Amino acid sequence: MPAKNILFVMYDQLRFDYLGCAGHPHLKTPNFDRVARKGVRFTHAYAQSTICGSSRMSFYTGRYVHSHGAAWNEFPLRVGEMTLGDHLRKQGMECWLIGKTHMRPDSEGLARLGIEVDSVIGARQAECGFDVFVREDGLIAQGPEGFYSDQQPYNDYLRAKGYEGENPWADFANAGFEDGMTASGWFMRNAAKPANIEEKDSETPWLTREAIAFMEGARQKGGKPWCAHLSYIKPHWPYIVPAPYHDLYGPEHVVDPVRSEAERDNPHPLFKAFQQQGFSQAFSRDEVRQAVVPAYMGLIAQCDTELGRILDYLAETGQDRDTVIVLTSDHGDYLGDHWLGEKDMFHDCSVRIPMIVYDPSPEADATRGTSCDALIEAIDLVATFIEIAGGKVPAHIVEGRSLLPLLHGEIPDDWRRFAISEYNYAQQPVRTRLGVSQKDAHMFMVVDHDWKLIHAEGGFRPMLFDLRNDPGELVDLGADPDKADIVAMMYERLARWARRDAQRVTMPDDLVEARFAEGPRKKGILLGLFDEDEAPEEYRSFYVKPISAKAG
């Protein structure tokens, strides 16, 4: 029997390897590990993009970036794009948001179609298909042109708790205190300071309380099964965390960066351009990493504590027996690896994501506490959730594949042989630095267990990494003539993927098959016949019959 509810938990900018169950030598994450012991940890899961907005739009549509078109932050998801909520509601399951989506609505499209944003349809279109319990995208930044975000329920909460000011998010939740002044988390030298806020009032515990309030309300109300997307804001920067998490870890717990001097010696032009970005220059300095990484680890530890509160709530109310739990991230964080900051390229620390799935159904008993190295893509979750809800995956729309066979101990023979990710840097300064046109400012990654190829439009050579012999991705073999056959193989895969049928979203595969089987003659289309005798008898009466007179 399918499980009743789905708790879809996403952390923002959480690296795949910064968990205890993933082998981090210092970071303790007992509650992530607790879910991993009950479920399956997918070790080779990849985001469809390494920027928040486009990655999330793939998570929420089950489609590649090339298909849904929301290629960067602030790029609207077009009206009419089918989302997780649309698919699940067809199966009688509610779909709710608690936290962040980074969604921007297609306001022009809504207006063109006469859809009011405050209507049920309009609200769901504007909120990426979710019904909203609470939406908070975080990053309540403020500058000369105003606020970055105009939705601020967390700031409203802080003001109600007595944190005064125009922007308590910036003054308290993401700032320390020094000599009577705010010590903003935007300045990484302050990362080791405790945030100037009661821990229970910081972002992660606040959102946990909202999630428990939603689940408790749903439990008491009964009714339809639900999918709740609990989307945390952390451990995304600003890198600052309240006590006691601010000093759980110190410089002695900072693992060495994965990088080599050779990576700065005549690197690929695009790699070099990203190394020259300001945040990459910062994270190339040891003092920055020594300050930031412990705070990042503290933020993860706080996330783990709050996950434990949710797991305890589910267990205490008996809902753990009928709730699927998914833990994942939209992308990773370089943290100085490969002389980079942020998440703009396709090294594993950026594009590979945690993916832990607990399925309480008996069919999953055989895989509890195991890991699976099959190639997983973020878009697989929509397909998985549709099947959990009892539906059939519409393969002409959803490009991912259900994980249920893998959760139940079976890897289909036709499981994917490679994974794809995309990144559009048209709005990044590196585009002008390289002299690349807006249309060419696009990268693709093709990866399997052995090789990773990165293609950049604009006439650049490819990058290539031998993942078996160079798991740190330190040696770029893209220009090595001895690897020309590997490059050709990976390019053929990219071309095969690019040729996929991704836009026939209004004609289901089974209907195409049915029409093929029945043929056009059932509707009287008779092609290639020379005379009446060649037509089957059942059709002749429609076209061969007496008529009394010539018209007119």
XYZ file of C-alpha atoms in Angstrom:
552
model
C 0.000 0.000 0.000
C 1.300 3.478 -0.791
C 2.195 5.688 2.156
C -0.357 8.362 2.956
C 1.695 11.544 3.311
C 4.950 12.971 1.929
C 7.276 15.274 3.864
C 9.570 16.771 1.212
C 12.381 18.548 3.074
C 14.868 20.722 1.197
C 17.876 22.540 2.648
C 19.384 25.451 0.775
C 23.013 25.087 -0.322
C 23.696 21.912 1.704
C 26.648 19.932 0.342
C 26.209 16.204 -0.206
C 29.349 15.400 1.802
C 28.634 17.562 4.869
C 26.659 14.902 6.745
C 27.781 12.284 9.219
C 26.182 9.487 7.202
C 28.063 10.728 4.119
C 31.389 10.333 5.908
C 32.275 13.825 7.098
C 35.082 13.301 9.637
C 33.891 15.886 12.187
C 30.327 17.019 11.549
C 27.720 15.218 13.662
C 24.255 14.852 12.129
C 22.489 12.177 14.198
C 19.039 12.945 12.809
C 20.025 12.915 9.150
C 21.752 9.645 9.997
C 18.561 8.444 11.718
C 16.573 8.866 8.494
C 19.370 7.203 6.515
C 19.184 4.172 8.841
C 15.448 3.880 8.126
C 15.641 4.565 4.414
C 17.977 4.708 1.428
C 20.793 7.200 0.923
C 21.355 7.853 -2.774
C 25.055 8.594 -3.168
C 25.016 9.877 -6.752
C 22.142 12.353 -6.911
C 22.538 15.428 -9.102
C 20.739 18.755 -9.277
C 19.493 19.871 -12.695
C 21.168 23.243 -12.133
C 23.482 24.754 -9.545
C 21.556 27.978 -9.057
C 18.599 28.119 -6.644
C 15.781 29.206 -8.936
C 16.345 26.947 -11.912
C 17.223 23.944 -9.732
C 14.031 24.315 -7.752
C 11.892 24.732 -10.851
C 13.222 21.346 -11.992
C 12.457 19.825 -8.588
C 8.904 21.196 -8.769
C 8.125 20.318 -12.405
C 10.074 17.085 -12.862
C 11.566 18.638 -16.006
C 15.000 19.720 -17.160
C 15.876 23.409 -17.246
C 15.882 23.305 -21.043
C 12.268 22.148 -20.863
C 10.757 24.525 -18.298
C 12.875 27.534 -19.321
C 13.338 29.183 -15.898
C 17.087 29.246 -16.392
C 18.190 31.490 -13.507
C 16.984 33.222 -10.364
C 14.126 35.636 -11.033
C 13.292 33.915 -14.354
C 9.518 33.275 -14.150
C 8.130 29.797 -14.586
C 5.741 30.152 -17.495
C 2.003 29.951 -16.956
C 0.665 26.482 -17.639
C 3.814 24.556 -16.758
C 2.626 21.465 -14.885
C 3.956 21.277 -11.344
C 4.089 18.804 -8.503
C 0.899 20.265 -7.036
C -0.983 19.832 -10.309
C 0.030 16.181 -10.574
C -0.732 15.319 -6.955
C -4.111 17.023 -6.812
C -5.226 14.814 -9.707
C -4.576 11.889 -7.356
C -6.472 13.436 -4.456
C -3.377 14.608 -2.546
C -2.939 18.143 -1.247
C 0.372 19.934 -1.886
C 1.551 22.600 0.566
C 4.534 24.925 0.878
C 6.277 25.732 4.159
C 9.320 27.898 3.403
C 11.260 28.804 0.299
C 10.687 28.244 -3.431
C 12.500 31.138 -5.163
C 9.528 31.102 -7.558
C 8.779 34.167 -9.668
C 5.355 34.144 -11.339
C 4.755 34.738 -15.016
C 2.797 37.941 -14.362
C 2.596 38.839 -18.040
C 1.265 35.403 -18.902
C -1.325 35.532 -16.130
C -2.522 38.936 -17.334
C -2.618 37.801 -20.959
C -4.885 34.894 -20.045
C -7.037 36.996 -17.735
C -6.143 34.971 -14.645
C -6.436 36.915 -11.414
C -3.558 36.309 -9.019
C -5.918 36.217 -6.052
C -8.024 33.445 -7.604
C -7.292 29.830 -6.644
C -5.832 29.083 -10.073
C -3.864 32.322 -10.162
C -2.462 31.852 -6.662
C -1.281 28.352 -7.451
C 0.276 29.503 -10.717
C 2.064 32.277 -8.854
C 3.290 29.920 -6.130
C 4.693 27.159 -8.330
C 1.654 24.952 -7.895
C 1.690 24.943 -4.095
C -0.962 25.993 -1.658
C 0.918 28.216 0.775
C 0.956 27.574 4.515
C 3.851 30.032 4.844
C 6.292 31.237 2.231
C 9.628 32.708 3.270
C 12.458 32.877 0.736
C 14.908 34.306 3.259
C 17.565 36.790 2.159
C 15.643 39.775 3.429
C 18.437 41.970 2.131
C 18.055 45.728 1.896
C 19.842 48.301 -0.244
C 19.396 51.698 -1.897
C 16.692 50.272 -4.177
C 14.735 48.708 -1.333
C 14.244 45.134 -0.145
C 15.349 42.099 -2.148
C 12.231 40.249 -0.997
C 8.792 41.783 -0.524
C 7.403 38.768 1.377
C 8.621 38.878 4.961
C 6.607 36.660 7.330
C 9.775 35.927 9.291
C 10.400 39.636 9.877
C 6.784 39.939 10.995
C 7.416 37.135 13.482
C 10.561 38.819 14.791
C 8.800 42.131 15.307
C 6.024 40.346 17.190
C 8.702 38.827 19.447
C 10.138 42.255 20.241
C 13.005 42.478 17.769
C 12.602 46.045 16.656
C 13.714 47.880 13.536
C 13.030 48.099 9.841
C 14.808 44.825 9.112
C 15.243 42.606 12.192
C 16.333 39.728 9.911
C 19.480 41.699 9.108
C 19.952 43.252 12.566
C 19.457 40.133 14.692
C 19.022 36.808 12.883
C 21.944 37.406 10.523
C 24.209 39.643 12.545
C 26.332 39.445 15.656
C 27.034 42.257 18.078
C 30.295 44.141 18.579
C 31.064 47.407 20.402
C 27.465 48.529 20.341
C 27.138 47.920 16.596
C 25.698 45.165 14.435
C 28.319 42.746 13.138
C 26.593 41.735 9.912
C 26.793 38.206 8.597
C 27.329 39.673 5.144
C 30.922 40.313 6.272
C 32.489 36.914 6.629
C 34.934 38.010 9.343
C 31.886 37.953 11.651
C 31.015 34.327 10.927
C 32.450 33.063 14.217
C 30.270 35.398 16.287
C 26.935 34.185 17.669
C 23.958 35.684 15.897
C 22.338 38.378 18.020
C 19.107 36.433 18.564
C 17.579 33.856 20.859
C 18.269 30.497 19.195
C 14.582 29.524 19.283
C 13.736 32.674 17.325
C 16.226 32.084 14.510
C 15.074 31.028 11.050
C 15.416 27.265 11.261
C 13.528 26.687 14.556
C 10.851 29.172 13.452
C 10.203 27.253 10.238
C 10.208 23.929 12.116
C 7.413 25.220 14.341
C 5.462 26.254 11.266
C 5.892 22.742 9.810
C 4.736 21.034 12.996
C 1.760 23.397 13.187
C 0.810 22.419 9.643
C 1.139 18.693 10.294
C -0.745 18.854 13.576
C -3.567 20.828 11.960
C -3.773 18.324 9.129
C -3.766 15.430 11.584
C -6.598 16.836 13.629
C -8.618 17.777 10.569
C -8.107 14.457 8.805
C -9.165 14.350 5.198
C -6.946 14.139 2.161
C -3.343 12.927 2.261
C -0.794 15.690 1.895
C 2.596 16.476 0.450
C 4.303 19.186 2.499
C 7.351 20.882 1.010
C 9.338 22.029 4.032
C 11.992 24.204 2.451
C 14.583 25.576 4.860
C 16.555 28.756 4.233
C 19.795 27.489 5.750
C 22.691 26.616 5.639
C 22.721 29.174 2.807
C 24.742 32.333 3.498
C 24.941 34.706 5.350
C 27.167 32.327 7.288
C 26.269 33.142 10.889
C 24.454 31.036 13.478
C 23.177 31.650 17.028
C 24.658 30.178 20.189
C 25.281 27.398 21.055
C 25.874 26.406 17.429
C 28.351 29.195 16.684
C 31.245 27.463 18.459
C 30.382 23.769 18.116
C 33.126 23.604 15.494
C 36.367 25.471 15.067
C 39.261 25.795 12.629
C 40.540 22.385 13.735
C 37.392 20.832 12.224
C 37.813 22.460 8.820
C 38.774 19.814 6.284
C 41.386 20.759 3.723
C 39.987 22.221 0.503
C 39.859 19.998 -2.546
C 42.097 21.984 -4.854
C 45.566 22.066 -6.381
C 47.923 24.741 -7.659
C 47.740 23.061 -11.051
C 44.108 24.188 -11.313
C 45.328 27.785 -11.532
C 47.939 26.988 -14.165
C 46.338 27.664 -17.566
C 42.822 26.538 -16.623
C 39.855 26.356 -18.943
C 38.817 29.975 -19.735
C 35.441 29.611 -18.047
C 36.974 27.992 -14.968
C 39.508 30.830 -14.791
C 36.778 33.461 -15.111
C 34.839 31.971 -12.195
C 38.043 31.767 -10.144
C 38.338 35.540 -10.620
C 34.908 36.239 -9.123
C 35.033 38.151 -5.845
C 33.583 35.367 -3.726
C 36.031 32.883 -5.251
C 38.949 35.156 -4.474
C 37.657 35.400 -0.901
C 37.264 31.652 -0.412
C 40.763 31.088 -1.776
C 42.054 32.714 1.427
C 42.615 30.431 4.393
C 41.323 32.945 6.949
C 37.991 33.091 5.146
C 37.579 29.324 5.177
C 38.686 29.119 8.813
C 35.925 31.584 9.751
C 33.138 30.462 7.448
C 33.290 26.661 7.388
C 32.733 26.221 11.161
C 29.704 28.538 10.926
C 28.413 26.544 7.939
C 28.828 23.375 9.979
C 27.005 25.013 12.895
C 24.100 25.907 10.627
C 23.927 22.267 9.508
C 24.024 21.096 13.120
C 21.083 23.384 13.879
C 19.219 21.994 10.865
C 19.887 18.501 12.196
C 18.508 19.382 15.643
C 15.331 20.751 14.099
C 14.974 17.670 11.910
C 15.086 15.658 15.129
C 12.157 17.679 16.508
C 10.122 16.813 13.416
C 11.038 13.132 13.553
C 10.087 12.996 17.226
C 6.763 14.692 16.513
C 5.963 12.202 13.743
C 6.887 9.268 15.977
C 4.928 10.554 18.985
C 1.777 11.033 16.885
C 2.182 7.763 14.971
C 2.499 9.562 11.653
C 5.953 8.119 10.988
C 4.216 4.897 9.922
C 2.451 6.549 6.993
C 4.719 9.449 6.014
C 7.412 9.270 3.344
C 10.355 11.508 4.274
C 12.710 12.985 1.677
C 15.821 14.983 2.649
C 17.659 16.831 -0.101
C 19.193 20.138 -1.209
C 18.881 22.391 -4.237
C 22.683 22.450 -4.778
C 25.951 22.513 -2.849
C 28.587 25.097 -1.942
C 32.217 25.286 -3.089
C 33.573 26.696 0.211
C 36.946 27.230 -1.460
C 37.222 23.889 -3.223
C 38.815 24.288 -6.656
C 39.596 27.940 -5.758
C 35.896 28.780 -6.028
C 33.108 30.123 -3.854
C 29.341 29.859 -4.305
C 28.052 27.141 -6.692
C 28.450 28.226 -10.290
C 30.157 25.252 -11.902
C 29.759 21.479 -11.929
C 32.300 20.005 -9.529
C 30.659 17.479 -7.214
C 30.685 19.826 -4.217
C 28.296 22.053 -6.180
C 26.140 19.831 -8.384
C 25.942 16.615 -6.349
C 23.265 16.757 -3.670
C 22.212 14.779 -0.614
C 19.210 12.529 -1.235
C 17.843 10.400 1.583
C 14.417 8.775 1.246
C 12.449 6.917 3.902
C 9.511 4.862 2.640
C 7.523 3.317 5.516
C 5.822 0.743 3.314
C 6.680 -2.960 3.843
C 8.004 -3.163 0.280
C 10.938 -0.993 1.376
C 11.934 -3.149 4.360
C 14.714 -4.898 2.440
C 16.566 -1.654 1.687
C 16.462 0.049 5.072
C 19.789 1.529 6.077
C 21.369 0.967 2.684
C 22.979 3.236 0.132
C 22.378 3.154 -3.607
C 24.841 4.417 -6.218
C 22.403 4.549 -9.149
C 22.468 7.862 -11.018
C 19.642 9.972 -9.592
C 18.375 13.327 -10.826
C 16.371 15.906 -8.885
C 13.539 15.551 -11.386
C 12.986 11.976 -10.188
C 11.136 13.172 -7.097
C 8.037 14.370 -8.967
C 7.707 10.968 -10.631
C 8.244 9.243 -7.286
C 5.612 11.321 -5.519
C 3.046 10.712 -8.273
C 3.459 6.966 -7.845
C 3.306 7.232 -4.053
C -0.009 9.071 -4.486
C -1.267 6.161 -6.567
C -0.961 7.737 -9.989
C 0.740 6.867 -13.233
C 3.671 9.069 -14.241
C 2.791 11.090 -17.373
C 6.055 10.435 -19.189
C 5.278 12.976 -21.927
C 5.455 15.706 -19.256
C 7.572 14.433 -16.356
C 11.130 13.715 -17.479
C 12.282 12.114 -14.233
C 11.818 8.489 -13.197
C 10.238 7.083 -10.069
C 12.625 5.965 -7.340
C 10.182 3.416 -5.937
C 11.810 0.427 -7.678
C 15.166 1.408 -6.168
C 13.601 1.963 -2.749
C 12.132 -1.532 -3.019
C 15.441 -3.140 -3.972
C 15.222 -3.255 -7.756
C 17.302 -1.337 -10.290
C 15.558 -1.477 -13.678
C 17.730 -2.733 -16.520
C 16.990 0.445 -18.467
C 17.939 2.834 -15.643
C 19.733 5.952 -16.879
C 23.391 5.641 -17.859
C 24.212 9.334 -17.406
C 22.870 12.448 -15.680
C 22.542 16.015 -16.946
C 22.825 19.426 -15.340
C 22.662 22.917 -16.862
C 23.788 26.388 -15.878
C 23.057 29.733 -17.513
C 25.474 32.531 -16.652
C 23.997 35.241 -18.892
C 23.580 37.537 -15.876
C 27.031 36.881 -14.446
C 30.026 39.238 -14.904
C 32.051 36.356 -16.341
C 29.996 36.604 -19.540
C 31.335 40.038 -20.427
C 34.792 39.091 -19.199
C 34.824 36.248 -21.726
C 33.061 38.176 -24.487
C 30.302 35.578 -24.707
C 26.888 36.481 -26.083
C 23.851 36.172 -23.881
C 22.552 33.280 -25.994
C 25.826 31.362 -25.653
C 26.235 31.860 -21.892
C 25.190 28.313 -21.153
C 26.953 25.244 -19.766
C 25.976 21.583 -19.711
C 27.284 18.709 -17.606
C 27.110 15.053 -18.608
C 28.182 12.603 -15.889
C 28.284 8.871 -15.248
C 30.235 6.886 -12.657
C 33.449 7.107 -14.673
C 33.525 10.437 -16.479
C 32.234 13.970 -16.230
C 32.166 16.238 -19.284
C 31.364 19.951 -19.132
C 30.417 21.697 -22.350
C 30.255 25.484 -22.630
C 28.714 27.168 -25.650
C 30.709 29.879 -27.392
C 33.505 27.877 -29.009
C 35.253 26.650 -25.856
C 36.880 23.256 -25.573
C 35.211 20.804 -23.174
C 36.330 20.010 -19.663
C 36.673 16.311 -18.780
C 37.337 14.540 -15.486
C 38.238 10.896 -14.864
C 36.106 10.229 -11.776
C 37.539 6.776 -11.074
C 41.167 7.847 -10.969
C 40.654 11.504 -10.044
C 37.592 11.657 -7.748
C 38.631 15.125 -6.596
C 38.244 16.424 -10.167
C 41.632 18.106 -10.063
C 42.955 17.211 -13.527
C 41.069 18.524 -16.560
C 41.586 16.094 -19.463
C 39.398 17.953 -21.934
C 42.352 18.913 -24.149
C 44.079 15.506 -23.944
C 44.112 13.931 -27.430
C 44.254 10.482 -25.839
C 40.781 11.087 -24.417
C 39.174 12.093 -27.698
C 37.098 8.909 -27.796
C 35.734 9.580 -24.292
C 34.918 13.166 -25.219
C 33.120 11.934 -28.343
C 31.114 9.400 -26.318
C 30.030 12.017 -23.794
C 29.109 14.480 -26.549
C 27.018 11.805 -28.228
C 25.146 11.384 -24.952
C 24.594 15.131 -24.694
C 23.313 15.194 -28.265
C 20.998 12.258 -27.601
C 19.601 14.052 -24.569
C 19.159 17.288 -26.551
C 17.152 15.388 -29.188
C 14.651 14.046 -26.650
C 10.961 14.759 -27.163
C 10.418 17.280 -24.363
C 7.703 19.620 -25.622
C 4.870 17.252 -26.627
C 3.200 17.858 -23.286
C -0.450 17.833 -24.444
C -0.449 14.384 -26.058
C 0.115 11.471 -23.647
C 2.224 8.529 -24.782
C -0.590 5.985 -24.331
C -2.914 8.072 -26.505
C -0.270 8.215 -29.241
C 0.030 4.423 -29.033
C -3.737 3.980 -29.195
C -4.029 6.183 -32.256
C -1.182 4.333 -33.913
C -2.842 0.996 -33.232
C -6.241 2.052 -34.535
C -4.889 3.941 -37.544
C -6.532 6.823 -39.390
C -8.937 4.632 -41.370
C -11.267 4.310 -38.374
C -12.134 7.945 -39.010
C -12.520 7.454 -42.745
C -9.081 8.637 -43.935
C -8.395 6.408 -46.989
C -5.023 7.129 -48.536
C -3.207 5.309 -51.342
C -6.236 3.554 -52.838
C -6.661 3.534 -56.621
C -10.268 2.270 -56.851
C -13.220 1.274 -54.713
C -12.379 -2.416 -54.670
C -9.247 -1.737 -52.659
C -11.258 -0.238 -49.787
C -12.525 -2.537 -47.023
C -16.248 -3.183 -47.283
C -17.032 -1.341 -44.034
C -15.852 1.960 -45.532
C -17.482 1.771 -48.972
C -20.928 2.765 -47.800
C -19.614 6.173 -46.759
C -18.137 7.036 -50.148
C -19.687 4.666 -52.742
C -23.474 5.140 -52.802
C -26.192 6.277 -55.182
C -27.085 9.919 -55.267
C -30.268 11.316 -56.786
C -28.920 14.317 -58.633
C -25.932 16.502 -59.128
C -25.924 19.392 -56.695
C -26.868 22.741 -58.189
